[in-house]
Coordinates of C-alpha atoms in Angstrom, one line a residue:
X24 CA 0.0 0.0 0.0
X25 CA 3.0 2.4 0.9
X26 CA 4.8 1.7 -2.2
X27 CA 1.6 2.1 -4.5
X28 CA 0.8 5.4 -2.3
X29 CA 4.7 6.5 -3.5
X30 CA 3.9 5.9 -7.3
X31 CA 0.7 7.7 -7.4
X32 CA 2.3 10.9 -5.9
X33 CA 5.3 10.4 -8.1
X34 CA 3.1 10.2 -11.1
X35 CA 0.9 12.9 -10.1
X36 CA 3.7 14.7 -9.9
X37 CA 5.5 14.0 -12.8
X38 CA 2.1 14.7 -14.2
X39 CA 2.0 18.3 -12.9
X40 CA 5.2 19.3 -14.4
X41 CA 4.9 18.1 -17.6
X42 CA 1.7 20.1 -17.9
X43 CA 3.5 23.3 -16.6
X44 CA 5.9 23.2 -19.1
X45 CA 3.3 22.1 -21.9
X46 CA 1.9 25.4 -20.6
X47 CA 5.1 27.4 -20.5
X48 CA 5.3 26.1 -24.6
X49 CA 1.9 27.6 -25.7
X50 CA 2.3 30.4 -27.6
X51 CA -1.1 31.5 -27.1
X52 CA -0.9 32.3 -23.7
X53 CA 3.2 33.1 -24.0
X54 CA 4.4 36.2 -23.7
X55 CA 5.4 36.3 -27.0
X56 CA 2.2 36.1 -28.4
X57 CA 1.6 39.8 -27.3
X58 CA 3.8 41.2 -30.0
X59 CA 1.9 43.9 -32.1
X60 CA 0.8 42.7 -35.2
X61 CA 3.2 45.0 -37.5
X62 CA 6.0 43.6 -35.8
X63 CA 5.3 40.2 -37.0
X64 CA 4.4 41.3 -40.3
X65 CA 7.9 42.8 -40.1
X66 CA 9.5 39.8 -39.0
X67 CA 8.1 37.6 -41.7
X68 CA 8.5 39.7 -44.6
X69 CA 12.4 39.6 -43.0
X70 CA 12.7 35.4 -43.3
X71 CA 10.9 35.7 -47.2
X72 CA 13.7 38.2 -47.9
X73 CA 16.6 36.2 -46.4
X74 CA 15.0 32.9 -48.0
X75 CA 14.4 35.0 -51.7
X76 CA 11.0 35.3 -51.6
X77 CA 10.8 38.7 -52.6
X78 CA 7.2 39.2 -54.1
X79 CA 5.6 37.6 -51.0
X80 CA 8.1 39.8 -48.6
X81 CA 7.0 42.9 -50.4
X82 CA 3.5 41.9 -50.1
X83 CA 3.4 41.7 -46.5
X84 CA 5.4 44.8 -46.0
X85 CA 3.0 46.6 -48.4
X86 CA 0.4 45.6 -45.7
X87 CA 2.1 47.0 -42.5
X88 CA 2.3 50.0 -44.6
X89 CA -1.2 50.4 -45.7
X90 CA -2.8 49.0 -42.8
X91 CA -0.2 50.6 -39.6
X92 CA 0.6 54.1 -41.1
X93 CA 2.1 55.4 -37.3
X94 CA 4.3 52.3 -36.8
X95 CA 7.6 52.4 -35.9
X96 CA 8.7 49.7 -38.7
X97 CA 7.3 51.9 -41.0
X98 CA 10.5 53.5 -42.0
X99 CA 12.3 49.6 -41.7
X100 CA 9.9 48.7 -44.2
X101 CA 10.2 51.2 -46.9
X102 CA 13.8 50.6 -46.4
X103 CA 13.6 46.7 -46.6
X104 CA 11.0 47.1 -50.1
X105 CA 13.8 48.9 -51.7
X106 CA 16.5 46.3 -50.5
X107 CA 14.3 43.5 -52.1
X108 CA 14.3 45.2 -55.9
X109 CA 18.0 45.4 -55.5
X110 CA 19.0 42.1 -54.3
X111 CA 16.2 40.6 -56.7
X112 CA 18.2 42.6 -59.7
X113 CA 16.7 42.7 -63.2
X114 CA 16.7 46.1 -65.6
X115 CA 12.9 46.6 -63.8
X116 CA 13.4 45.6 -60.6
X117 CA 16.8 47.7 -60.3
X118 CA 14.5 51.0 -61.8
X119 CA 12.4 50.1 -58.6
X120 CA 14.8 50.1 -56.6
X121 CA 16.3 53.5 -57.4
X122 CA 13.1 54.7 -57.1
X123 CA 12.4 53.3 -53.7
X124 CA 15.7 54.2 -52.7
X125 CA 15.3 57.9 -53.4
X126 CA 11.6 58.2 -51.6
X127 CA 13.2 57.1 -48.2
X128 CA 15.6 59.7 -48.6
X129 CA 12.9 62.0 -49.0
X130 CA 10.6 61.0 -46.5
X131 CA 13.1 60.0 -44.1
X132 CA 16.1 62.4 -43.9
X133 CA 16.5 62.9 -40.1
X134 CA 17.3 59.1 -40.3
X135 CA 20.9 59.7 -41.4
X136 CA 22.6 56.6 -40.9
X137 CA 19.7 54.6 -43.0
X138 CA 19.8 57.5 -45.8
X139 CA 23.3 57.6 -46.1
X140 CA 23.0 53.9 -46.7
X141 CA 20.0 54.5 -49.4
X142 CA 21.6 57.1 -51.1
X143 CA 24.8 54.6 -51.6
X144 CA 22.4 51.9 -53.1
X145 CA 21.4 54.7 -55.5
X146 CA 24.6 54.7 -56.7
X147 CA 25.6 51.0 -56.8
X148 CA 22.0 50.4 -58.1
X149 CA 23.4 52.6 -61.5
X150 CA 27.3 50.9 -60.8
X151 CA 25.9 47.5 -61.0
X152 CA 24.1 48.6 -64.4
X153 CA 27.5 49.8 -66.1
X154 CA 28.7 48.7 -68.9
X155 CA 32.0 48.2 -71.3
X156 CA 34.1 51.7 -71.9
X157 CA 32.9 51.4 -75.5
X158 CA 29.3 50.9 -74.8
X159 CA 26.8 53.0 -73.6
X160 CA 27.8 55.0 -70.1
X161 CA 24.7 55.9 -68.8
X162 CA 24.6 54.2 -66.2
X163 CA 28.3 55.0 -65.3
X164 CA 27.6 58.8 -65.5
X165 CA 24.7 58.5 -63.2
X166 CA 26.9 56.1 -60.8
X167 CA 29.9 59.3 -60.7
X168 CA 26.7 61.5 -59.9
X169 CA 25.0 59.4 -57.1
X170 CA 28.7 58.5 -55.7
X171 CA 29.8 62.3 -55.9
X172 CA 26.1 63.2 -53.9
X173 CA 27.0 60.6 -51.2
X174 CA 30.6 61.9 -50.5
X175 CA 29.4 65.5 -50.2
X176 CA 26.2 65.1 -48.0
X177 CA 28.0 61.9 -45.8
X178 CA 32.0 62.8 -46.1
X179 CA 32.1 61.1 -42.5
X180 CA 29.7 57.7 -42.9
X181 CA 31.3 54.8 -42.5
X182 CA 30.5 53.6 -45.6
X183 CA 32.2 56.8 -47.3
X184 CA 36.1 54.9 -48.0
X185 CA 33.6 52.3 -49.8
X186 CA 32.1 54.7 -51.7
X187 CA 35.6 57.0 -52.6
X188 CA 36.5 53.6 -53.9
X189 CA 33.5 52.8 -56.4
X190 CA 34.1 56.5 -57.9
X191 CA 37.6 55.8 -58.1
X192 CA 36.7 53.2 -60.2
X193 CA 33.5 54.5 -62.4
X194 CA 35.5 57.2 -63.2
X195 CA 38.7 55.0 -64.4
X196 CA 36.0 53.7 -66.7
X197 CA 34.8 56.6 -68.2
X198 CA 38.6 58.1 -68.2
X199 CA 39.2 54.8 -70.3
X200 CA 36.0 54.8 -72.9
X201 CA 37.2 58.7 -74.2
X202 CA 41.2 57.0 -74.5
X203 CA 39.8 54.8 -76.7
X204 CA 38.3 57.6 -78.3
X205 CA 41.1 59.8 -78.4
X206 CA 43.7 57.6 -79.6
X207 CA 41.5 56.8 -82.3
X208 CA 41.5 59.7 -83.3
X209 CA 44.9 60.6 -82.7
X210 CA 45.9 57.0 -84.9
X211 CA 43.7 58.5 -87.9
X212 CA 45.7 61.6 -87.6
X213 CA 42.9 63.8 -86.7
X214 CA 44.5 65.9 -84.4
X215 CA 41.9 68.0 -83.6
X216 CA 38.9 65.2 -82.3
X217 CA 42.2 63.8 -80.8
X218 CA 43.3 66.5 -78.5
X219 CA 39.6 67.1 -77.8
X220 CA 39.4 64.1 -76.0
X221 CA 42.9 63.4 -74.6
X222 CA 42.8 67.2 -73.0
X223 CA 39.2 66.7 -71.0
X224 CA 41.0 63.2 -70.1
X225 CA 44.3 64.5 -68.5
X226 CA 41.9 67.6 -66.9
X227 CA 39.5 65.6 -65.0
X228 CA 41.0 62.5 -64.9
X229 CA 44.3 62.7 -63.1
X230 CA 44.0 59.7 -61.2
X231 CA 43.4 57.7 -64.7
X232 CA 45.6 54.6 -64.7
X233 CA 46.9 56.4 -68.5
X234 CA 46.9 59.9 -67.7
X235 CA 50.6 59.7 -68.8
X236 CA 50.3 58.1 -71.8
X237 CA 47.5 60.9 -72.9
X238 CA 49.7 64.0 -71.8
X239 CA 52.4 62.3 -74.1
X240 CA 49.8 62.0 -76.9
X241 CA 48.8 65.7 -76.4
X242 CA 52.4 66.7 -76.2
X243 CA 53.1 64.9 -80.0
X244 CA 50.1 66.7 -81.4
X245 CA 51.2 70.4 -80.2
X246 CA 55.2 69.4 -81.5
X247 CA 53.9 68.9 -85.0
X248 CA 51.7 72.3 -85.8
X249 CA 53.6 75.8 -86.0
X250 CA 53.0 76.2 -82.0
X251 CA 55.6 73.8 -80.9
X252 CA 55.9 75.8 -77.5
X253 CA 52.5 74.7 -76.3
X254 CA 53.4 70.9 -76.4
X255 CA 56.2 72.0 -73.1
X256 CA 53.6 71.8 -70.7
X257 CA 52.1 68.5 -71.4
X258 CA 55.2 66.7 -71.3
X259 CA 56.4 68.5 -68.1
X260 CA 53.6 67.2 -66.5
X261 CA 54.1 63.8 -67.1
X262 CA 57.9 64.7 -65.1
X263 CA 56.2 66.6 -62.3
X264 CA 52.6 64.3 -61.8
X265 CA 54.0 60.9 -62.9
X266 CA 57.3 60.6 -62.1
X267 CA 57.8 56.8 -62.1
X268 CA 56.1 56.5 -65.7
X269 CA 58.3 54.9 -68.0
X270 CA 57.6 58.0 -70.5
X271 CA 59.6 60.2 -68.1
X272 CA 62.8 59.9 -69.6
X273 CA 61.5 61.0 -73.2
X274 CA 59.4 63.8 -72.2
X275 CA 62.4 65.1 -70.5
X276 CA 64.3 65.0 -74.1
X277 CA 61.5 66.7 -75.6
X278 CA 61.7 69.2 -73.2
X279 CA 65.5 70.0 -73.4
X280 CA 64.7 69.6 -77.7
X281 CA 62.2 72.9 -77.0
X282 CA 64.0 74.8 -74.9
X283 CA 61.8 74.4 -72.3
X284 CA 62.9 73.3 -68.0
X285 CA 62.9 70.4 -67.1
X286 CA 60.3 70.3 -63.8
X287 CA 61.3 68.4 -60.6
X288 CA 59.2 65.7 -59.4
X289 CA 56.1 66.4 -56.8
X290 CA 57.2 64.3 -53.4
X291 CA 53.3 63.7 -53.3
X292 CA 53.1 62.3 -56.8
X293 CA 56.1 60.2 -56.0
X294 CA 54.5 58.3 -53.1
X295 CA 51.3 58.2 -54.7
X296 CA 52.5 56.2 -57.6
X297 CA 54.7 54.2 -55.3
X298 CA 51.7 53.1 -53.3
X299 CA 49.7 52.2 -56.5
X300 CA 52.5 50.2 -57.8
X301 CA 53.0 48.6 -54.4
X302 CA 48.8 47.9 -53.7
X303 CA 47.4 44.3 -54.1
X304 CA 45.1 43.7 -57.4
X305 CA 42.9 41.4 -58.6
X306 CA 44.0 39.3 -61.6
X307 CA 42.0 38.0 -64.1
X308 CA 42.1 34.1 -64.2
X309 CA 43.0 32.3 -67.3
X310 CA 39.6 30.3 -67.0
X311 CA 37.6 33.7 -66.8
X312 CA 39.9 35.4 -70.0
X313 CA 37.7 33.6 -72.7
X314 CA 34.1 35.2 -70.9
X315 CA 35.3 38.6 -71.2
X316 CA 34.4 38.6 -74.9
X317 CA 30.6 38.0 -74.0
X318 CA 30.8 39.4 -70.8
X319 CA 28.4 43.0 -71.0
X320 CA 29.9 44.6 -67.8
X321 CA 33.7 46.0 -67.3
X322 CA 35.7 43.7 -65.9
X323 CA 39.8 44.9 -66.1
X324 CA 38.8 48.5 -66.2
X325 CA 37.7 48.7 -62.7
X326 CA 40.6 46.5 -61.6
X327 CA 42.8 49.0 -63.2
X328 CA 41.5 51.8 -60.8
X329 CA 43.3 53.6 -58.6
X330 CA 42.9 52.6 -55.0
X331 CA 44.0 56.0 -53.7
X332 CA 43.9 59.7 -54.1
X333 CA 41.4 62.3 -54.1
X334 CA 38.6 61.5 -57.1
X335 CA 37.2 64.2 -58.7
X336 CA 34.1 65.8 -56.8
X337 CA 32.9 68.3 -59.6
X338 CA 30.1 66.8 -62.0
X339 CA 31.6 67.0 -65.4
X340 CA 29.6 69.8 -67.5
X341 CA 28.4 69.6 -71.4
X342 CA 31.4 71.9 -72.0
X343 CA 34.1 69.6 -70.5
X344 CA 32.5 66.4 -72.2
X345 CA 35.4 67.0 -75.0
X346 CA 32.9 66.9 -77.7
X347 CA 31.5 69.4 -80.2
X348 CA 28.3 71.3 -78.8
X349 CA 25.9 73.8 -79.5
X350 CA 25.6 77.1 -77.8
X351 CA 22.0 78.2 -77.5
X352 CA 21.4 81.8 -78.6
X353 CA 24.4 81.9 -80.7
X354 CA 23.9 81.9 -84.4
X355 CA 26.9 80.6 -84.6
X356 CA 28.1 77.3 -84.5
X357 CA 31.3 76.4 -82.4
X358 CA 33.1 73.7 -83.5
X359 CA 35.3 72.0 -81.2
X360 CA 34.3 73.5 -77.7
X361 CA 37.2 73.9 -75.0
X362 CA 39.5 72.1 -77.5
X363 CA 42.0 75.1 -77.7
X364 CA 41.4 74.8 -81.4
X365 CA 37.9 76.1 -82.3
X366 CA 36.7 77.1 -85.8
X367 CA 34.2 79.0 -85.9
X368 CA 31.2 78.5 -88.7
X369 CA 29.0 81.5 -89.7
X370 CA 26.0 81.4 -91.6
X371 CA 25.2 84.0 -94.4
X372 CA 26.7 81.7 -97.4
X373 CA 25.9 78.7 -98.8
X374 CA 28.5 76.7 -96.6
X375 CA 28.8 78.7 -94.4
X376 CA 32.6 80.8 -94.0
X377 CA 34.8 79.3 -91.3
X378 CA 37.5 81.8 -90.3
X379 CA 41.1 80.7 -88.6
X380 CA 41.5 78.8 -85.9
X381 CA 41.9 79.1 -81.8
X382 CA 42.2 83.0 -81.2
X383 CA 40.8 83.8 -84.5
X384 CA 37.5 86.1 -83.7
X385 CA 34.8 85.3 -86.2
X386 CA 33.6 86.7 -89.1
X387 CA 31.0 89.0 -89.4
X388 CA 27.6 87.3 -90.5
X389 CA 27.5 88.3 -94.5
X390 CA 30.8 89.5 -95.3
X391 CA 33.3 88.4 -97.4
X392 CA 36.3 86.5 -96.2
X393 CA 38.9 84.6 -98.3
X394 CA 40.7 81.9 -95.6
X395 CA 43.0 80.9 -98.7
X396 CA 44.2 84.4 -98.7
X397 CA 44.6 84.7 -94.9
X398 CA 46.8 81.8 -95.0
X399 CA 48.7 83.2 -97.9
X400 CA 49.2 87.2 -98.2
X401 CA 50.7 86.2 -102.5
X402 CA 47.7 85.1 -103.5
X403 CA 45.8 86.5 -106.4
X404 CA 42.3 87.6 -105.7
X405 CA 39.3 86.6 -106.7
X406 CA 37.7 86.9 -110.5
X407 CA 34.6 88.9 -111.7
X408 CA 33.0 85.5 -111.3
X409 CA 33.1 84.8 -107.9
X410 CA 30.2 86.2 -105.9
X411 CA 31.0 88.4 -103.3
X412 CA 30.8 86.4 -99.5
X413 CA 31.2 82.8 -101.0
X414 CA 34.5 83.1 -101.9
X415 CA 36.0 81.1 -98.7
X416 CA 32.5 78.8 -98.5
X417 CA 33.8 75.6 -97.0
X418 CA 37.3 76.2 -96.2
X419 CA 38.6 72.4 -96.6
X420 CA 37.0 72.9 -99.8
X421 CA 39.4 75.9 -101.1
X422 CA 42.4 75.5 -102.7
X423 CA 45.4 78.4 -102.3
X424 CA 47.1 80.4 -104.5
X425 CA 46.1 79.5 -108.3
X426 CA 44.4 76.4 -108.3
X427 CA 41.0 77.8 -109.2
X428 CA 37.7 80.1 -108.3
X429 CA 34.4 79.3 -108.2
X430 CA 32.3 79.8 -111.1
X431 CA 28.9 81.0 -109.6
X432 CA 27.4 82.3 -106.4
X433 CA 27.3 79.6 -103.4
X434 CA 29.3 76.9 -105.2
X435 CA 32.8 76.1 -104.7
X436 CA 34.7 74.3 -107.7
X437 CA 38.1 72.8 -107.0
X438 CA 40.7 72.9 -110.0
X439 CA 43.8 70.9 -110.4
X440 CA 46.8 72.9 -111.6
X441 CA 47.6 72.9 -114.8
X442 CA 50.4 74.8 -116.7
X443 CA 50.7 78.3 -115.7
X444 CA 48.8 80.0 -119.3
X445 CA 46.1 77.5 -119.6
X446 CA 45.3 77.5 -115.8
X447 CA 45.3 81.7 -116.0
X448 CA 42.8 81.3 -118.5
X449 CA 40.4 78.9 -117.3
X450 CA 40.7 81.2 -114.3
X451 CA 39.7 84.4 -116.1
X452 CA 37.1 82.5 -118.4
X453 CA 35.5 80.7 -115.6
X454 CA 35.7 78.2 -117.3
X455 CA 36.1 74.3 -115.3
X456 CA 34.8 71.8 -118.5
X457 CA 38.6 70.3 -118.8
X458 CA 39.3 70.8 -115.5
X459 CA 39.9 67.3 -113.0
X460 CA 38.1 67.4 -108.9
X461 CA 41.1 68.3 -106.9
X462 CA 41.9 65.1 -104.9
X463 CA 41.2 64.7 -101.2
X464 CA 44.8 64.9 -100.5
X465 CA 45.1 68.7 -101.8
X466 CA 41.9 69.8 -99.8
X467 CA 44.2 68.2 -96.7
X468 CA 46.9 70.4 -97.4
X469 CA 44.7 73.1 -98.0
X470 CA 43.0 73.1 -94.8
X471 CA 46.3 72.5 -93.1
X472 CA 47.5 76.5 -94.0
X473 CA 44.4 77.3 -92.3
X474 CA 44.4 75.3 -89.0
X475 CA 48.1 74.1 -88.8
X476 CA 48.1 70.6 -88.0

């Protein structure tokens, strides 16, 4: 009886706990169970996230939005929608996510540590768009914008060395797309599209990985027109700014070849190249090589980046783009903007009359100007025949000295030379009918006495 008493009361009490701790495991009378409603919401849309379920996260944050306007994940939420476009990716989802991005900023700008964060995704929502230096740079323009907006309004976030670096490295890859440009150019021998490009390059671009190569470019293109002096400063650049460049040595013999001095090198530009020389870089594998022909996005460009130094803070204007533009309420068109070697075209004939080059003010809109007889003083002028103010139409056009004139108003006719009497009376006649098209060669050399290149 004693020992049966003992098992019931061990059993009964075995009993009892078990059904305390069945009852400290029910969520529904837990403490737990008390959390507010948004905060689950919250927490769930959290695991879909982290488990890639991002149309299902997004519609249960939607909900805490709609349906708990005054709670305190409201801001978490917005923040967490945007987050889910990005790591989703995809051209639409991305354009979401910029979007999103950019209206927490705006509705949430006391919450700095969260916008400087969103205003970052901004940019690496546009960096992780870019594409090839050849290709369109859209989304690389837009990624030096958003990175240049983060370092001014956040210059002490912790996420701002990050950031220096990604601009470092978009703008390596817009340095590199007008290089390609430029030395096309400069291969063609068209000097002036050449220096256009090189000169915006080595101005806003000094941390470029071939700024050097680019100054020695624009000093060759300077040496071989009539202003030979103007090629000294590019190449004493490359001795002052990039000392440890293997070109050193020859700009310094160009330099003693002008007559120019020979700078010393900056102590600053010294250690800077010393540390990029010296910093660790990511090689491409031999496996990888073969993808880089389909690949869409840069791949060695970035690598190529510097990894220190102050990038440049200023957004780059139409002006400094190093391409021809359009000035609005100017009748005239400027060809070449900021190049240092700008013709000027004004309308009034039937090509148009470009006068000089660089300094050269233009002409007045109607009046006559001969740019075969400003390159040449000896030259005879004009006959009865040509019309007054279409004389110089199309300078490339307009062969010096006693090749030919043109034979009516608004037309230009190019002449080869003949023997001296038969080519002064085809001259005073008007006549072209045995006359040859002067080859493309002459109109070079012709257009060279005008803009010396």
């Amino acid at each position: 009886m004693a020992a049966g008493g003992l098992f019931l009361l061990s059993a009964t009490q075995c009993d009892a706990q078990i059904l305390h701790k069945k009852k400290k495991l029910n969520k529904s009378t837990s403490a737990e169970n008390t959390a507010e409603p948004d905060k689950i919401l919250y927490d769930k849309a959290m695991d879909d996230v982290k488990h890639g379920r991002h149309e299902v996260a997004r519609l249960n944050l939607q909900t805490l939005i709609n349906t708990y306007p005054d709670s305190d994940y409201l801001a978490k939420a917005k923040l967490t929608i945007a987050d889910s476009f990005y790591k989703e990716g995809g051209t639409a989802n991305l354009t979401q996510a910029v979007q999103a991005y950019k209206d927490f900023i705006i509705f949430f700008p006391m919450m700095s540590k969260e916008a400087a964060y969103a205003q970052l995704q901004v940019a690496m929502t546009h960096y992780k768009q870019m594409e090839k230096p050849d290709r369109d740079r859209t989304h690389a323009r837009a990624a030096e914008d958003e990175f240049q907006t983060f370092l001014t309004k956040y210059p002490n976030d912790p996420l701002a060395p990050k950031a220096e670096q990604h601009l470092r490295e978009v703008q390596e890859l817009l340095a590199e797309g007008d290089f390609r440009i430029g030395y096309y150019y400069y291969v063609k021998e068209d000097k002036k599209a050449a220096e256009s490009r090189l000169r915006s390059i080595v101005n806003r671009y000094p941390l470029y990985s071939k700024s050097d190569q680019a100054l020695w470019m624009l000093g060759n293109i300077w040496q071989s027109t009539e202003k030979k002096e103007l090629a000294a400063p590019y190449y004493a650049r490359i001795v002052r700014n990039y000392p440890l460049s293997p070109l050193v040595s020859n700009a310094k013999s160009r330099l003693k070849a002008l007559g120019a001095p020979v700078p010393q090198p900056d102590p600053q530009a010294v250690a800077w190249m010393t540390a990029e020389q010296n910093a660790p870089r990511q090689h491409e594998t031999f496996i990888k090589k073969p993808l880089a022909l389909i690949r869409t996005g840069p791949g060695q460009e970035l690598r190529a980046a510097s990894t220190s130094g102050k990038p440049t803070m200023t957004p780059e204007s139409e002006s400094e783009a190093g391409i021809d533009v359009l000035t609005g309420g100017n009748p005239s068109r400027i060809v070449g903007a900021r190049t240092g070697i700008v013709a000027t075209v004004t309308p009034g004939s039937a090509s148009g009359t470009t006068s000089g080059a660089e300094s050269v003010a233009p002409a007045a809109e109607g009046s006559e100007a001969n740019p075969a007889a400003q390159a040449d003083p000896n030259a005879p002028p004009a006959t009865e025949n040509s019309a007054s103010g279409t004389a110089a139409a199309g300078t490339a056009d307009t062969a010096p000295k006693t090749d030919a004139t043109p034979a009516a108003a608004g037309q230009t006719t190019d002449v080869a030379k003949t023997d001296g009497s038969k080519a002064q009376d085809e001259t005073q006649n008007g006549s072209n009918g045995d006359s040859k098209k002067e080859s493309t060669s002459k109109k070079k050399k012709g257009l060279r006495k005008i803009i010396p290149w």
